[in-house]
Tab-separated table of C-alpha atoms in Angstrom:
chain	number	residue	atom	x	y	z
W	1093	MET	CA	-92.390	-36.061	7.596
W	1094	ILE	CA	-90.366	-36.874	10.595
W	1095	TYR	CA	-90.410	-41.002	11.178
W	1096	LEU	CA	-89.316	-43.554	13.715
W	1097	SER	CA	-89.265	-47.555	12.425
W	1098	LYS	CA	-90.442	-50.071	14.572
W	1099	GLY	CA	-89.608	-53.839	14.843
W	1100	MET	CA	-86.745	-55.831	14.723
W	1101	VAL	CA	-84.622	-57.428	11.942
W	1102	ARG	CA	-85.023	-61.050	11.655
W	1103	LYS	CA	-81.993	-63.334	11.133
W	1104	ASP	CA	-83.632	-64.600	7.976
W	1105	SER	CA	-83.143	-60.904	6.034
W	1106	THR	CA	-80.762	-59.977	3.226
W	1107	GLU	CA	-79.830	-57.200	1.515
W	1108	ASP	CA	-82.719	-57.602	-0.817
W	1109	ARG	CA	-85.179	-59.079	1.163
W	1110	LEU	CA	-85.726	-57.157	4.862
W	1111	ASN	CA	-87.908	-59.485	7.285
W	1112	ILE	CA	-89.186	-57.733	10.155
W	1113	SER	CA	-90.655	-58.973	13.030
W	1114	ARG	CA	-93.238	-57.248	15.436
W	1115	GLY	CA	-96.192	-58.166	17.278
W	1116	GLY	CA	-95.854	-61.617	16.920
W	1117	GLN	CA	-95.955	-61.211	12.760
W	1118	SER	CA	-93.559	-61.251	10.373
W	1119	PHE	CA	-93.342	-58.365	7.604
W	1120	LEU	CA	-91.492	-58.789	4.098
W	1121	LEU	CA	-89.800	-55.375	2.958
W	1122	THR	CA	-87.917	-54.530	-0.169
W	1123	GLY	CA	-86.671	-51.801	-2.078
W	1124	THR	CA	-87.932	-48.164	-0.800
W	1125	GLU	CA	-89.791	-49.614	2.195
W	1126	ALA	CA	-86.803	-51.277	3.058
W	1127	ALA	CA	-84.868	-48.358	2.723
W	1128	LEU	CA	-87.052	-46.299	4.403
W	1129	TRP	CA	-87.420	-48.703	7.592
W	1130	LEU	CA	-83.537	-49.136	7.749
W	1131	ASN	CA	-83.173	-44.955	7.500
W	1132	GLY	CA	-85.496	-45.112	10.644
W	1133	ARG	CA	-84.410	-48.135	12.465
W	1134	PHE	CA	-81.798	-46.298	14.863
W	1135	VAL	CA	-82.530	-42.459	14.155
W	1136	PHE	CA	-85.642	-40.296	13.568
W	1137	SER	CA	-85.474	-39.782	9.663
W	1138	MET	CA	-87.321	-37.742	7.285
W	1139	THR	CA	-88.939	-38.418	4.310
W	1140	ARG	CA	-87.788	-36.866	1.042
W	1141	SER	CA	-90.426	-37.055	-1.646
W	1142	PRO	CA	-94.243	-37.406	-2.147
W	1143	ALA	CA	-93.256	-41.077	-3.057
W	1144	GLU	CA	-91.517	-41.758	-0.336
W	1145	GLU	CA	-94.348	-40.552	1.968
W	1146	ARG	CA	-96.647	-42.773	0.289
W	1147	PHE	CA	-94.164	-45.934	0.972
W	1148	LEU	CA	-94.292	-44.401	4.659
W	1149	GLN	CA	-97.680	-44.284	4.910
W	1150	HIS	CA	-97.680	-48.304	4.141
W	1151	LEU	CA	-95.253	-48.790	7.039
W	1152	ILE	CA	-97.606	-46.889	9.039
W	1153	ARG	CA	-100.596	-48.858	8.292
W	1154	MET	CA	-98.611	-52.354	8.702
W	1155	GLY	CA	-97.583	-51.013	12.274
W	1156	LEU	CA	-93.931	-50.421	11.167
W	1157	ALA	CA	-93.236	-46.754	11.791
W	1158	GLU	CA	-94.753	-43.541	13.506
W	1159	ALA	CA	-94.480	-40.486	12.298
W	1160	GLU	CA	-95.571	-36.735	12.275
W	1161	ALA	CA	-96.260	-34.007	9.648
W	1162	ASP	CA	-93.981	-31.465	12.372
W	1163	GLU	CA	-90.176	-32.171	12.806
W	1164	ASP	CA	-89.628	-29.974	16.150
W	1165	ASN	CA	-88.909	-32.151	19.604
W	1166	THR	CA	-92.480	-32.236	20.342
W	1167	ALA	CA	-93.459	-34.401	17.095
W	1168	LYS	CA	-90.241	-36.539	18.438
W	1169	TYR	CA	-91.688	-37.236	21.765
W	1170	ARG	CA	-95.247	-37.653	20.056
W	1171	ILE	CA	-93.329	-40.391	17.785
W	1172	LEU	CA	-91.956	-42.276	20.968
W	1173	SER	CA	-95.300	-41.919	22.983
W	1174	ARG	CA	-97.126	-44.562	20.193
W	1175	CYS	CA	-94.316	-46.622	20.831
W	1176	VAL	CA	-92.787	-49.140	23.233
W	1177	CYS	CA	-89.448	-49.209	24.237
W	1178	CYS	CA	-87.836	-53.010	25.366
W	1179	PRO	CA	-84.665	-54.034	26.787
W	1180	ALA	CA	-82.749	-55.757	24.232
W	1181	ARG	CA	-81.131	-58.858	24.668
W	1182	VAL	CA	-77.084	-58.001	24.367
W	1183	LYS	CA	-75.272	-61.091	23.242
W	1184	LYS	CA	-71.929	-59.739	23.501
W	1185	MET	CA	-70.015	-57.271	25.543
W	1186	VAL	CA	-70.778	-53.726	25.442
W	1187	LEU	CA	-69.585	-50.658	27.228
W	1188	PRO	CA	-71.442	-49.769	30.391
W	1189	LEU	CA	-73.921	-46.869	30.626
W	1190	ALA	CA	-73.321	-43.545	32.613
W	1191	GLY	CA	-76.207	-41.165	34.032
W	1192	LYS	CA	-79.194	-40.743	32.839
W	1193	GLU	CA	-78.712	-43.472	30.211
W	1194	LYS	CA	-78.465	-45.794	32.755
W	1195	GLU	CA	-81.070	-44.710	35.059
W	1196	VAL	CA	-83.582	-45.001	31.935
W	1197	TRP	CA	-82.085	-48.306	31.286
W	1198	THR	CA	-82.642	-49.697	34.923
W	1199	TRP	CA	-86.220	-47.984	34.761
W	1200	LEU	CA	-86.943	-50.262	31.190
W	1201	GLU	CA	-85.384	-53.743	32.103
W	1202	LYS	CA	-85.945	-53.812	36.067
W	1203	ALA	CA	-89.492	-52.165	36.241
W	1204	GLY	CA	-91.696	-55.323	36.318
W	1205	LEU	CA	-93.520	-53.562	33.446
W	1206	ARG	CA	-93.344	-51.977	29.979
W	1207	LEU	CA	-93.062	-48.271	30.605
W	1208	SER	CA	-93.894	-45.685	28.630
W	1209	THR	CA	-92.240	-42.424	27.296
W	1210	ALA	CA	-94.437	-40.524	29.451
W	1211	GLU	CA	-93.942	-42.685	32.667
W	1212	LEU	CA	-90.426	-42.558	32.112
W	1213	ILE	CA	-90.587	-38.653	31.760
W	1214	TYR	CA	-92.561	-38.578	34.717
W	1215	LEU	CA	-90.114	-40.746	36.639
W	1216	MET	CA	-87.500	-37.973	35.961
W	1217	GLU	CA	-89.334	-35.135	36.246
W	1218	HIS	CA	-89.897	-36.080	39.796
W	1219	GLN	CA	-86.835	-37.429	40.283
W	1220	ILE	CA	-88.101	-40.552	41.355
W	1221	GLN	CA	-84.908	-43.196	41.319
W	1222	PRO	CA	-85.058	-46.874	40.226
W	1223	GLU	CA	-84.937	-48.577	44.067
W	1224	GLU	CA	-85.685	-51.919	45.081
W	1225	ARG	CA	-89.268	-51.128	46.444
W	1226	LEU	CA	-90.274	-49.923	42.762
W	1227	LEU	CA	-88.478	-52.420	40.758
W	1228	TYR	CA	-89.397	-55.559	39.417
W	1229	GLU	CA	-92.820	-57.690	39.230
W	1230	GLU	CA	-93.432	-58.097	42.785
W	1231	ASN	CA	-93.393	-54.160	43.171
W	1232	ARG	CA	-94.911	-53.269	39.647
W	1233	GLN	CA	-98.003	-52.023	41.581
W	1234	ALA	CA	-95.800	-49.445	43.919
W	1235	LEU	CA	-94.258	-48.131	41.031
W	1236	VAL	CA	-98.225	-47.772	39.405
W	1237	GLU	CA	-99.200	-45.888	42.497
W	1238	THR	CA	-96.101	-43.766	42.289
W	1239	ILE	CA	-96.974	-42.531	38.502
W	1240	TYR	CA	-100.696	-42.865	38.669
W	1241	THR	CA	-102.428	-40.212	41.083
W	1242	GLN	CA	-105.544	-38.315	40.733
W	1243	ASN	CA	-104.237	-35.540	38.679
W	1244	THR	CA	-102.536	-38.421	36.224
W	1245	ILE	CA	-105.223	-41.435	36.102
W	1246	ALA	CA	-107.482	-40.328	33.223
W	1247	ASP	CA	-107.301	-41.120	29.604
W	1248	ASN	CA	-103.978	-39.293	27.711
W	1249	ILE	CA	-103.527	-36.958	30.555
W	1250	LEU	CA	-99.954	-38.032	31.405
W	1251	GLU	CA	-98.898	-38.120	27.811
W	1252	ASN	CA	-100.201	-34.763	27.770
W	1253	GLN	CA	-98.774	-33.295	30.753
W	1254	MET	CA	-95.227	-35.071	30.079
W	1255	GLU	CA	-95.622	-33.049	26.526
W	1256	THR	CA	-94.453	-29.794	28.168
W	1257	ALA	CA	-92.139	-31.573	30.860
W	1258	SER	CA	-88.995	-29.876	31.464
W	1259	CYS	CA	-86.790	-32.988	30.951
W	1260	ARG	CA	-88.776	-34.571	27.954
W	1261	ASP	CA	-86.291	-33.683	25.487
W	1262	GLU	CA	-83.802	-35.052	27.670
W	1263	VAL	CA	-85.431	-38.630	27.982
W	1264	VAL	CA	-85.941	-38.540	24.108
W	1265	GLN	CA	-82.689	-38.113	23.719
W	1266	VAL	CA	-81.583	-40.730	26.524
W	1267	LEU	CA	-83.998	-43.305	24.759
W	1268	LEU	CA	-82.399	-42.457	21.138
W	1269	GLN	CA	-78.872	-43.032	22.417
W	1270	LEU	CA	-79.994	-46.143	23.619
W	1271	LEU	CA	-81.957	-46.966	20.624
W	1272	LYS	CA	-78.348	-46.119	18.423
W	1273	LYS	CA	-76.428	-48.561	21.367
W	1274	LYS	CA	-78.810	-51.354	20.333
W	1275	ARG	CA	-79.878	-51.486	24.009
W	1276	ILE	CA	-83.696	-50.864	23.317
W	1277	LEU	CA	-85.693	-51.705	20.846
W	1278	VAL	CA	-88.829	-49.712	19.642
W	1279	LEU	CA	-91.997	-51.682	18.891
């Protein structure tokens, strides 16, 4: 089973006691649960035994992980489509981003709303650039109207359409790169 962890480590965590914050709640993880969560913090990870799968199911019930039985690129997309990717507060100097990383980061940071993975893929698929008229809170309605049309407004239709988009895997990879670089949080 492939999975990705959700939430962020709190400062009061230790090696033996991992405190995770998500959705205004704090969770204490120890032992196998803590190890599983850490393994899926910056990359997709896999369980290696039925016992680990049971611990992972508990993390999923707590809202601290998302998982899929399949291990292909579609499964990775489905996992990320159930997560919220948010810009992380960067406290130290970081290397600049280039290409698609910079474009996705700009959308995530300046869109004026939390964009889903499907919405990001839609923007990339249609080569919509992050320009002033679509960025920031005052332009969020223009952005929503750009993404949601008669063909995409129905429940889950955008997620289903973007599952087969040609740039789906590229955007998923870019999100993972931003996660590894600690530029985004997965919630």
